[in-house]
PDB file of C-alpha atoms in Angstrom:
ATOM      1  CA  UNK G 189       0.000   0.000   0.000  1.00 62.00           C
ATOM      2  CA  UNK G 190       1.485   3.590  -0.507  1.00 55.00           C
ATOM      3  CA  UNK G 191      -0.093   6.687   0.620  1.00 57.00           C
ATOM      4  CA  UNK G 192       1.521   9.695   2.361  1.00 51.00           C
ATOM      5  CA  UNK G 193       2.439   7.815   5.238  1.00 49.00           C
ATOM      6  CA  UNK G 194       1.693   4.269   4.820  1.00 42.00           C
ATOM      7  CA  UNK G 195       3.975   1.034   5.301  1.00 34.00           C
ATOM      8  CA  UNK G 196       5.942   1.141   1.945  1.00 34.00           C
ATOM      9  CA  UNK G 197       5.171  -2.106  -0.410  1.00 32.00           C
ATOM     10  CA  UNK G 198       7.618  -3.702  -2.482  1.00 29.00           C
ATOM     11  CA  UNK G 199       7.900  -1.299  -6.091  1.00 29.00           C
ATOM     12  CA  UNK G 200       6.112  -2.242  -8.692  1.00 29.00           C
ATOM     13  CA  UNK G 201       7.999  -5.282 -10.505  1.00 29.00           C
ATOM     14  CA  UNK G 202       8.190  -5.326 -13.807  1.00 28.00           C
ATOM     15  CA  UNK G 203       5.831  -8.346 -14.464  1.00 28.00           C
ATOM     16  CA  UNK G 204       3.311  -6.886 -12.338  1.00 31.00           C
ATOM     17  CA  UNK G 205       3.439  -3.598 -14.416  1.00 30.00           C
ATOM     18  CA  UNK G 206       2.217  -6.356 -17.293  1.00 30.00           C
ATOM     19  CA  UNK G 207      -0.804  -7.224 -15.493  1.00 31.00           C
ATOM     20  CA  UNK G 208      -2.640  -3.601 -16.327  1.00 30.00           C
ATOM     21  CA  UNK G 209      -3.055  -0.261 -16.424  1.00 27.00           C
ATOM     22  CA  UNK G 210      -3.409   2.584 -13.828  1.00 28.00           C
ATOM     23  CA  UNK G 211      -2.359   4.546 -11.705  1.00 30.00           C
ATOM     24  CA  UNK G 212      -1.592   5.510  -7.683  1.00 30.00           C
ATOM     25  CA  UNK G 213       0.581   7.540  -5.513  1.00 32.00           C
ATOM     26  CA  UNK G 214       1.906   9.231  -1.922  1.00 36.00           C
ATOM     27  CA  UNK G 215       3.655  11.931  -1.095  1.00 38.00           C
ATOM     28  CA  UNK G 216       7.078  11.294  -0.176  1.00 38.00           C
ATOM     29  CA  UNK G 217       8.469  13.970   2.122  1.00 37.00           C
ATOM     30  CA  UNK G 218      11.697  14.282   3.414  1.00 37.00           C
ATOM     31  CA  UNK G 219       9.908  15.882   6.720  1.00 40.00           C
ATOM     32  CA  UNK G 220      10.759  14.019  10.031  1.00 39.00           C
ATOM     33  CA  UNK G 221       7.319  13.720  11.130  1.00 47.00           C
ATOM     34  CA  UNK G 222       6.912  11.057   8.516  1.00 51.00           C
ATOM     35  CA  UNK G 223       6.362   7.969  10.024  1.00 52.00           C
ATOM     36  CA  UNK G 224       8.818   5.479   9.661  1.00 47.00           C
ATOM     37  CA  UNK G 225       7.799   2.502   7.787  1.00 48.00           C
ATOM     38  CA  UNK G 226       5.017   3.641   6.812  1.00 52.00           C
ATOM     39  CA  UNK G 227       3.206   5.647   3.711  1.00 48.00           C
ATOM     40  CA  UNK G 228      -0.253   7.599   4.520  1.00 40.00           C
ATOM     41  CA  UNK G 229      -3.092   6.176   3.636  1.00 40.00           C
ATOM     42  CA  UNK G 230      -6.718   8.034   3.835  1.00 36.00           C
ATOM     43  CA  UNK G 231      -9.692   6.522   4.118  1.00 35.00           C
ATOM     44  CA  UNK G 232     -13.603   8.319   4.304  1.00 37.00           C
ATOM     45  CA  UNK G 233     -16.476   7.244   5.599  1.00 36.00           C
ATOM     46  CA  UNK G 234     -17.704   3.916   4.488  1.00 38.00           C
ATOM     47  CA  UNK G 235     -20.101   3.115   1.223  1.00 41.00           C
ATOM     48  CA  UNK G 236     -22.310   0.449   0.519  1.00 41.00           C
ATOM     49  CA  UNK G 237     -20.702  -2.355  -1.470  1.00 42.00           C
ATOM     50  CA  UNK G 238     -22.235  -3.527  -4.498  1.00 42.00           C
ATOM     51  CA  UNK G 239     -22.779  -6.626  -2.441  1.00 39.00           C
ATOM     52  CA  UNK G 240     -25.351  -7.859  -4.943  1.00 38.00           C
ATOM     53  CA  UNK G 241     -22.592  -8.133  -7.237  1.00 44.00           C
ATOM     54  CA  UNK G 242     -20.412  -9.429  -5.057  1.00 47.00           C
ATOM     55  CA  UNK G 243     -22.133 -12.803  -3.492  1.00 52.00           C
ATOM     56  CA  UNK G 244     -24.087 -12.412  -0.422  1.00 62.00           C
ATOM     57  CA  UNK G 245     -21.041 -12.375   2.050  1.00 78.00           C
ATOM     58  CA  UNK G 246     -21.684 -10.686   5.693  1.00 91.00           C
ATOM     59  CA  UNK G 247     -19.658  -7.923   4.911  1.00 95.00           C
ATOM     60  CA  UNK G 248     -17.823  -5.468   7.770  1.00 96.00           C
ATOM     61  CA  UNK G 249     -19.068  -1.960   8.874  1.00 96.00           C
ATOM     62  CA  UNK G 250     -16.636  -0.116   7.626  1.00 96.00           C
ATOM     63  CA  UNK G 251     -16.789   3.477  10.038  1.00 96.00           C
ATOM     64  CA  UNK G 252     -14.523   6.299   9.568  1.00 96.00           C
ATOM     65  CA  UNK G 253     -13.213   9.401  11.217  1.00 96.00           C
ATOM     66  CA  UNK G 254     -15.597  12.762   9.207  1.00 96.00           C
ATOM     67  CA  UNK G 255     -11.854  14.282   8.394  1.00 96.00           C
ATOM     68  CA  UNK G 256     -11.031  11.185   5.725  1.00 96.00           C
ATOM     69  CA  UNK G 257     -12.813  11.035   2.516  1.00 97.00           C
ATOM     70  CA  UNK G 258     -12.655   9.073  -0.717  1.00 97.00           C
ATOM     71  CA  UNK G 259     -13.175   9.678  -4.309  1.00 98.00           C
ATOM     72  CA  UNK G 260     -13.181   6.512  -6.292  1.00 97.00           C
ATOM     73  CA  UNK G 261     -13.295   7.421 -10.367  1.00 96.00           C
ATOM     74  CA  UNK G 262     -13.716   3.911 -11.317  1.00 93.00           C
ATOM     75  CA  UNK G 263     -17.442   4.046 -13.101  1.00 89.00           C
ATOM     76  CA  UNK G 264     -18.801   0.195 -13.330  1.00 89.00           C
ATOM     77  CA  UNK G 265     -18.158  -1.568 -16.287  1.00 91.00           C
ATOM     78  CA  UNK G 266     -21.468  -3.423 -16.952  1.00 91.00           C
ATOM     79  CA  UNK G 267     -19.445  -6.781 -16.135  1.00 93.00           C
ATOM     80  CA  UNK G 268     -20.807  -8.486 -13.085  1.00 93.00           C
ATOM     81  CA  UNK G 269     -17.287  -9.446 -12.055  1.00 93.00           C
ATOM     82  CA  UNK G 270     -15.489  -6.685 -12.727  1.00 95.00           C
ATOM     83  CA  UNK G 271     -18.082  -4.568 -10.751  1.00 95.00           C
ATOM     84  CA  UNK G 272     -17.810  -6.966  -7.850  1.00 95.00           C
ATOM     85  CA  UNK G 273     -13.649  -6.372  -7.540  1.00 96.00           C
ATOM     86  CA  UNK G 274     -14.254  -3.099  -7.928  1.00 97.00           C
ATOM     87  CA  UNK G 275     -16.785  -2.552  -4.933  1.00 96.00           C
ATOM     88  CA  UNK G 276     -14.671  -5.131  -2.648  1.00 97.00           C
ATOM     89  CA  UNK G 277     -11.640  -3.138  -3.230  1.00 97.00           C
ATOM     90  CA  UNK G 278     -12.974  -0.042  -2.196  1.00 97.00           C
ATOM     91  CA  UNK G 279     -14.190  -1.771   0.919  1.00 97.00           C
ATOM     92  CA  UNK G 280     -10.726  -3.430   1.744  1.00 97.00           C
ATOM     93  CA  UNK G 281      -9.116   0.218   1.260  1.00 97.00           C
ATOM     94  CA  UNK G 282     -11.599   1.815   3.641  1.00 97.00           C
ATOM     95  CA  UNK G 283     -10.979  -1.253   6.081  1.00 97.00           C
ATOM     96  CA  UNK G 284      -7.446  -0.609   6.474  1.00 96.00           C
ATOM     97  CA  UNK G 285      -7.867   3.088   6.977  1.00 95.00           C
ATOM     98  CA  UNK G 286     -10.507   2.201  10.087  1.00 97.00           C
ATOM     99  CA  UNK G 287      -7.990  -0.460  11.480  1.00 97.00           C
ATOM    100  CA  UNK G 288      -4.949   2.740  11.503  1.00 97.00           C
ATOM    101  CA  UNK G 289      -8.359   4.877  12.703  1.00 97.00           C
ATOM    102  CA  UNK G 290      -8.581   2.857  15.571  1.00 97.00           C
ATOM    103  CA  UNK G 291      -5.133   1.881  15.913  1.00 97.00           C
ATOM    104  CA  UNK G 292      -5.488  -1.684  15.460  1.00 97.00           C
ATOM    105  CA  UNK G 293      -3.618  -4.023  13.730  1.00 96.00           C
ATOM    106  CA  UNK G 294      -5.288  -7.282  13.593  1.00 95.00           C
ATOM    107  CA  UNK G 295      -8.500  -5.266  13.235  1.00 97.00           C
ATOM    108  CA  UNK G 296     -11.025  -8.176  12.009  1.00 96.00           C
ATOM    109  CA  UNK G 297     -12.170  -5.461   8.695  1.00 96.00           C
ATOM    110  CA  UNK G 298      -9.239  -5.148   7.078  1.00 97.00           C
ATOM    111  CA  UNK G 299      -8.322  -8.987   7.830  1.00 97.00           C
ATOM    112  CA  UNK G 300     -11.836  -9.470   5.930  1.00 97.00           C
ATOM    113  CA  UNK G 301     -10.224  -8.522   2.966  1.00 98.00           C
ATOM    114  CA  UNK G 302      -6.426  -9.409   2.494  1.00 98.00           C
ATOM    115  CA  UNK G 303      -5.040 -12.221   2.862  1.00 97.00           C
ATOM    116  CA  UNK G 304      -1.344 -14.148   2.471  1.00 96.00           C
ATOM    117  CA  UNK G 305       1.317 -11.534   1.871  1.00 96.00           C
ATOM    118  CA  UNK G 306      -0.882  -8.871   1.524  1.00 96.00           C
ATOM    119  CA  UNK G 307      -2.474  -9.518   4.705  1.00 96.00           C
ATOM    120  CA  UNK G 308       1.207  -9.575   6.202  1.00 96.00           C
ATOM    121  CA  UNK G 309       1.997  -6.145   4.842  1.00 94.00           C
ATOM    122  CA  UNK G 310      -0.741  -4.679   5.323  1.00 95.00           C
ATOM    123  CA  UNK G 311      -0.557  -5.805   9.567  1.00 96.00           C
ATOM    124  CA  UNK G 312       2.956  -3.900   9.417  1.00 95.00           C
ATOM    125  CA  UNK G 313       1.831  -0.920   7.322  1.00 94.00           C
ATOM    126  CA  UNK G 314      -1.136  -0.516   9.981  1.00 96.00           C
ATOM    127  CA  UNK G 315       1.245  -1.126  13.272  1.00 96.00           C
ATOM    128  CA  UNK G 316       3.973   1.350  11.767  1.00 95.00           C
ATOM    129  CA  UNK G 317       1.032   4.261  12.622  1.00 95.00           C
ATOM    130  CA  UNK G 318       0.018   2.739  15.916  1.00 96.00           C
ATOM    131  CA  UNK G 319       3.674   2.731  16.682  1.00 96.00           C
ATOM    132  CA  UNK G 320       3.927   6.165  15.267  1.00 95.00           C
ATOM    133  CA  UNK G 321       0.433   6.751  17.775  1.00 96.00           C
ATOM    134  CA  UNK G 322      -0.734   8.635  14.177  1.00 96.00           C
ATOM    135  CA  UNK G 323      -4.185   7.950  11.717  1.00 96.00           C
ATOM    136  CA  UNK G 324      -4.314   9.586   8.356  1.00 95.00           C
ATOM    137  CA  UNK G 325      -6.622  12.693   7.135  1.00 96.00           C
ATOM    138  CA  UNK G 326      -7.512  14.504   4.322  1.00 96.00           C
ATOM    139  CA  UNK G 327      -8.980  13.546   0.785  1.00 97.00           C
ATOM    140  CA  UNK G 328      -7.922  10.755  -1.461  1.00 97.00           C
ATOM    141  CA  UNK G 329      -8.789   9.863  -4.753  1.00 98.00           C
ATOM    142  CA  UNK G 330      -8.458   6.597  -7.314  1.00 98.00           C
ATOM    143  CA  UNK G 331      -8.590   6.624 -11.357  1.00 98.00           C
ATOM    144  CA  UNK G 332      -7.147   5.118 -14.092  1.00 97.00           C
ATOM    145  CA  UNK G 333      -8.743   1.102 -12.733  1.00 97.00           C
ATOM    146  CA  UNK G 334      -7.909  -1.670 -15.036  1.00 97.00           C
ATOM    147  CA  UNK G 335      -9.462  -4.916 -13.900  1.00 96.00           C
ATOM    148  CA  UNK G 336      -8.711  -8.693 -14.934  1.00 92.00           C
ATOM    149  CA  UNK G 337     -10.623 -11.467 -14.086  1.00 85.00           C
ATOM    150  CA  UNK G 338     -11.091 -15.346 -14.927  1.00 81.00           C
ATOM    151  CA  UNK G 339     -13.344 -17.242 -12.622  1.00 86.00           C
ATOM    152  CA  UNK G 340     -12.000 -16.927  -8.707  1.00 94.00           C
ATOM    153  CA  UNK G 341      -8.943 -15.034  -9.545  1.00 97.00           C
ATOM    154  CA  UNK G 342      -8.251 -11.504 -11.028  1.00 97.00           C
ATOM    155  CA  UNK G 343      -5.810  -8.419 -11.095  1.00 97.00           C
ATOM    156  CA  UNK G 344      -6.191  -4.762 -10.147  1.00 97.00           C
ATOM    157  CA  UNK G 345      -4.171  -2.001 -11.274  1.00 97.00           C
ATOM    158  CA  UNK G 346      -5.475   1.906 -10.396  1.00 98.00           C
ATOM    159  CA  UNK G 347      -3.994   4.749  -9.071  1.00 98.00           C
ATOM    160  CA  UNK G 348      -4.092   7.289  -6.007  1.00 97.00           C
ATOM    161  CA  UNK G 349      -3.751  11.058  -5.552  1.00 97.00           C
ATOM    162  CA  UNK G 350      -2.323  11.636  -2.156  1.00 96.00           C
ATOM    163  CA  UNK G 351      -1.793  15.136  -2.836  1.00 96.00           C
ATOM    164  CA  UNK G 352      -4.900  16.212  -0.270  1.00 96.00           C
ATOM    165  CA  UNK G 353      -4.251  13.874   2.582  1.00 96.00           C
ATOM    166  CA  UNK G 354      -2.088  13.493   5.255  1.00 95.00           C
ATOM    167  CA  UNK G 355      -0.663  12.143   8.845  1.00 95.00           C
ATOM    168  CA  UNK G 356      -2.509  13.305  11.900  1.00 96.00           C
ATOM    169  CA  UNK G 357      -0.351  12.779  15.350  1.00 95.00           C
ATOM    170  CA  UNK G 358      -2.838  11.934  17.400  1.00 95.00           C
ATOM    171  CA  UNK G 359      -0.454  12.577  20.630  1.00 91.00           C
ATOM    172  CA  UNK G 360      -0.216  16.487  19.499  1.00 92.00           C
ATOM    173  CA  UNK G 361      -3.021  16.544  17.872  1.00 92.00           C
ATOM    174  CA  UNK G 362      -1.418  17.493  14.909  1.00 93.00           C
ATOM    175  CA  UNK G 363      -1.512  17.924  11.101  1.00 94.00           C
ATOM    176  CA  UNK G 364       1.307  16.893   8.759  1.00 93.00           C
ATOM    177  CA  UNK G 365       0.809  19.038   5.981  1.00 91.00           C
ATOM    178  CA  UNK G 366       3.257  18.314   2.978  1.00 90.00           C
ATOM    179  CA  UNK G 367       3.453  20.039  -0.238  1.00 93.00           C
ATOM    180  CA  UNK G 368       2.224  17.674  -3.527  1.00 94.00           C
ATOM    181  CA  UNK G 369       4.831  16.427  -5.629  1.00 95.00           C
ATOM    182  CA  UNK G 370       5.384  13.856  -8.073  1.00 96.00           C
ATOM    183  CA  UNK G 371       5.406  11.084  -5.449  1.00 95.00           C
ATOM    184  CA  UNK G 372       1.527  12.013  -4.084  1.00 96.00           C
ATOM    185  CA  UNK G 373       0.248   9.821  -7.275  1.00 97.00           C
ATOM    186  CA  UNK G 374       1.047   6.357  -6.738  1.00 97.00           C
ATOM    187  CA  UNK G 375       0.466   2.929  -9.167  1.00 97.00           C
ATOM    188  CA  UNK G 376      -1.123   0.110  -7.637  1.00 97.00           C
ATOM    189  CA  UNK G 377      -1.049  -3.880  -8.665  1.00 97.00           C
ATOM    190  CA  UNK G 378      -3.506  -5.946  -6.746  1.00 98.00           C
ATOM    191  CA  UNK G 379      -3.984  -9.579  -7.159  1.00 98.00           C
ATOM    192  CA  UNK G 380      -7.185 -10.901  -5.606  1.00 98.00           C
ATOM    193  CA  UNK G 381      -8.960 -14.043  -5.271  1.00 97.00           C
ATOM    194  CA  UNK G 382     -12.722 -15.229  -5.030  1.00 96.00           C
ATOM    195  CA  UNK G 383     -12.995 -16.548  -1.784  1.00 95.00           C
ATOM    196  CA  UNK G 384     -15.686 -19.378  -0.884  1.00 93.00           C
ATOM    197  CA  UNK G 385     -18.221 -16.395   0.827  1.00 94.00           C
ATOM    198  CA  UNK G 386     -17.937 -14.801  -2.387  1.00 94.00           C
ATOM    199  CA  UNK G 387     -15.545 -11.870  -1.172  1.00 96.00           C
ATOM    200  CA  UNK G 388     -12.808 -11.257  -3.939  1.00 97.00           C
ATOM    201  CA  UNK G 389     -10.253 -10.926  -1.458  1.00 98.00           C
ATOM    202  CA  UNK G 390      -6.475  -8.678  -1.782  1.00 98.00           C
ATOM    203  CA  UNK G 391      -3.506 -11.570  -1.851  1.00 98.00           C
ATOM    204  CA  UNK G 392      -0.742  -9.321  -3.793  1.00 97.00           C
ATOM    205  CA  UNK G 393       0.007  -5.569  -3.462  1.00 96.00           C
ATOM    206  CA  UNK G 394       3.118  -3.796  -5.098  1.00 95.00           C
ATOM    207  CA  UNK G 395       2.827   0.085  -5.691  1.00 94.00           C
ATOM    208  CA  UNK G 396       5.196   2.408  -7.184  1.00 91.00           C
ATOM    209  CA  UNK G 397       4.984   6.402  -6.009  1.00 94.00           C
ATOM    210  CA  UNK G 398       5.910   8.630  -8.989  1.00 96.00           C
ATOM    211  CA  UNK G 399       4.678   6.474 -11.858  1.00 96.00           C
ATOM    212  CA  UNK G 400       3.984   9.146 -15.384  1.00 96.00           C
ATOM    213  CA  UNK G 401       0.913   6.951 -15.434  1.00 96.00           C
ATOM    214  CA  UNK G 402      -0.719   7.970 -12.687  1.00 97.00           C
ATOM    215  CA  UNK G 403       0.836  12.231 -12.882  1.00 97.00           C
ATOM    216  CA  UNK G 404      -1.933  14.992 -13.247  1.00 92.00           C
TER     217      UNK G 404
END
């Protein structure tokens, strides 16, 4: 995952670039209140999944703090499948911002949703803020999805504007305000899986900040 302060993801391999086309990003600032470890991610208040596209799973409550809000730019495509990643993805985005929300990582929302080594990242990505005693605010947006599937298994690519959002100290009470740069758009690769409740779940996540992909 990559966002202005959350846990940094292995770059975006070559092979993984293959799988799509998007784009995502963070901004990478030099300033010392960055967490270490860790890459901002914002998250807004929780929307409805498309759970009629996506089986008939008992899906989390996703609740988030007013200050953290998402745009997603990622229309449905008219495919039932495709919708479905879509809509779970959004959902397994939102869960990890709740679980750095409420400073929790082996929060049961985010676990809901990822899986294998992108379950594993994502615990350390989540811990770096609770270690860091910091949540993310601000506005976020994704674009640019490109979406693969073939029965249970499928690939994600899209990208994030991190140029609005930002780490909140929650010790302080304070607001890490960072200037955009090239680095607050950031490629994403997800590879997810249909699990037996129907959830298309996040195995795989490499991100890149800086990709000309994903630059206004």
């Amino acid at each position: 995952m990559n966002r202005p302060l959350r846990l940094a993801t292995v770059a975006l391999t070559a092979s993984a670039a293959l799988l799509l086309t998007s784009c995502g990003s963070g901004d990478e600032s030099k300033d010392n209140d960055k967490i270490a470890g860790a890459e901002q991610d914002g998250a807004k208040k929780s929307a409805s999944p498309s759970a009629s596209d996506s089986g008939s799973a008992d899906r989390p409550k996703i609740d988030l703090p007013a200050d953290l809000t998402y745009t997603f730019d990622w229309p449905k495509t008219g495919k039932k499948a495709d919708d479905a990643i879509l809509a779970d993805s959004e959902q397994s985005i939102k869960a990890v911002d709740m679980a750095i929300a409420e400073q929790d990582p082996a929060n049961k929302a985010y676990r809901f949703y990822y899986e294998g080594e992108a379950a594993a990242q994502t615990q350390k990505f989540i811990k770096a803020y609770v270690d860091a005693k910091a949540r993310t605010t601000g506005a976020y947006r994704y674009y640019n999805p490109a979406v693969s599937g073939d029965g249970a298994f499928a690939s994600l690519v899209y990208c994030e504007d991190q140029s609005k959002a930002y780490d909140k100290y929650l010790k302080k009470d304070k607001v890490n305000k960072t200037p955009a740069t090239k680095n607050s758009y950031v490629l994403y690769a997800a590879k997810l899986q249909r699990n037996d409740a129907g959830v298309w779940v996040t195995t795989q996540l490499n991100s890149t900040r800086g990709s000309a992909k994903c630059q206004p």
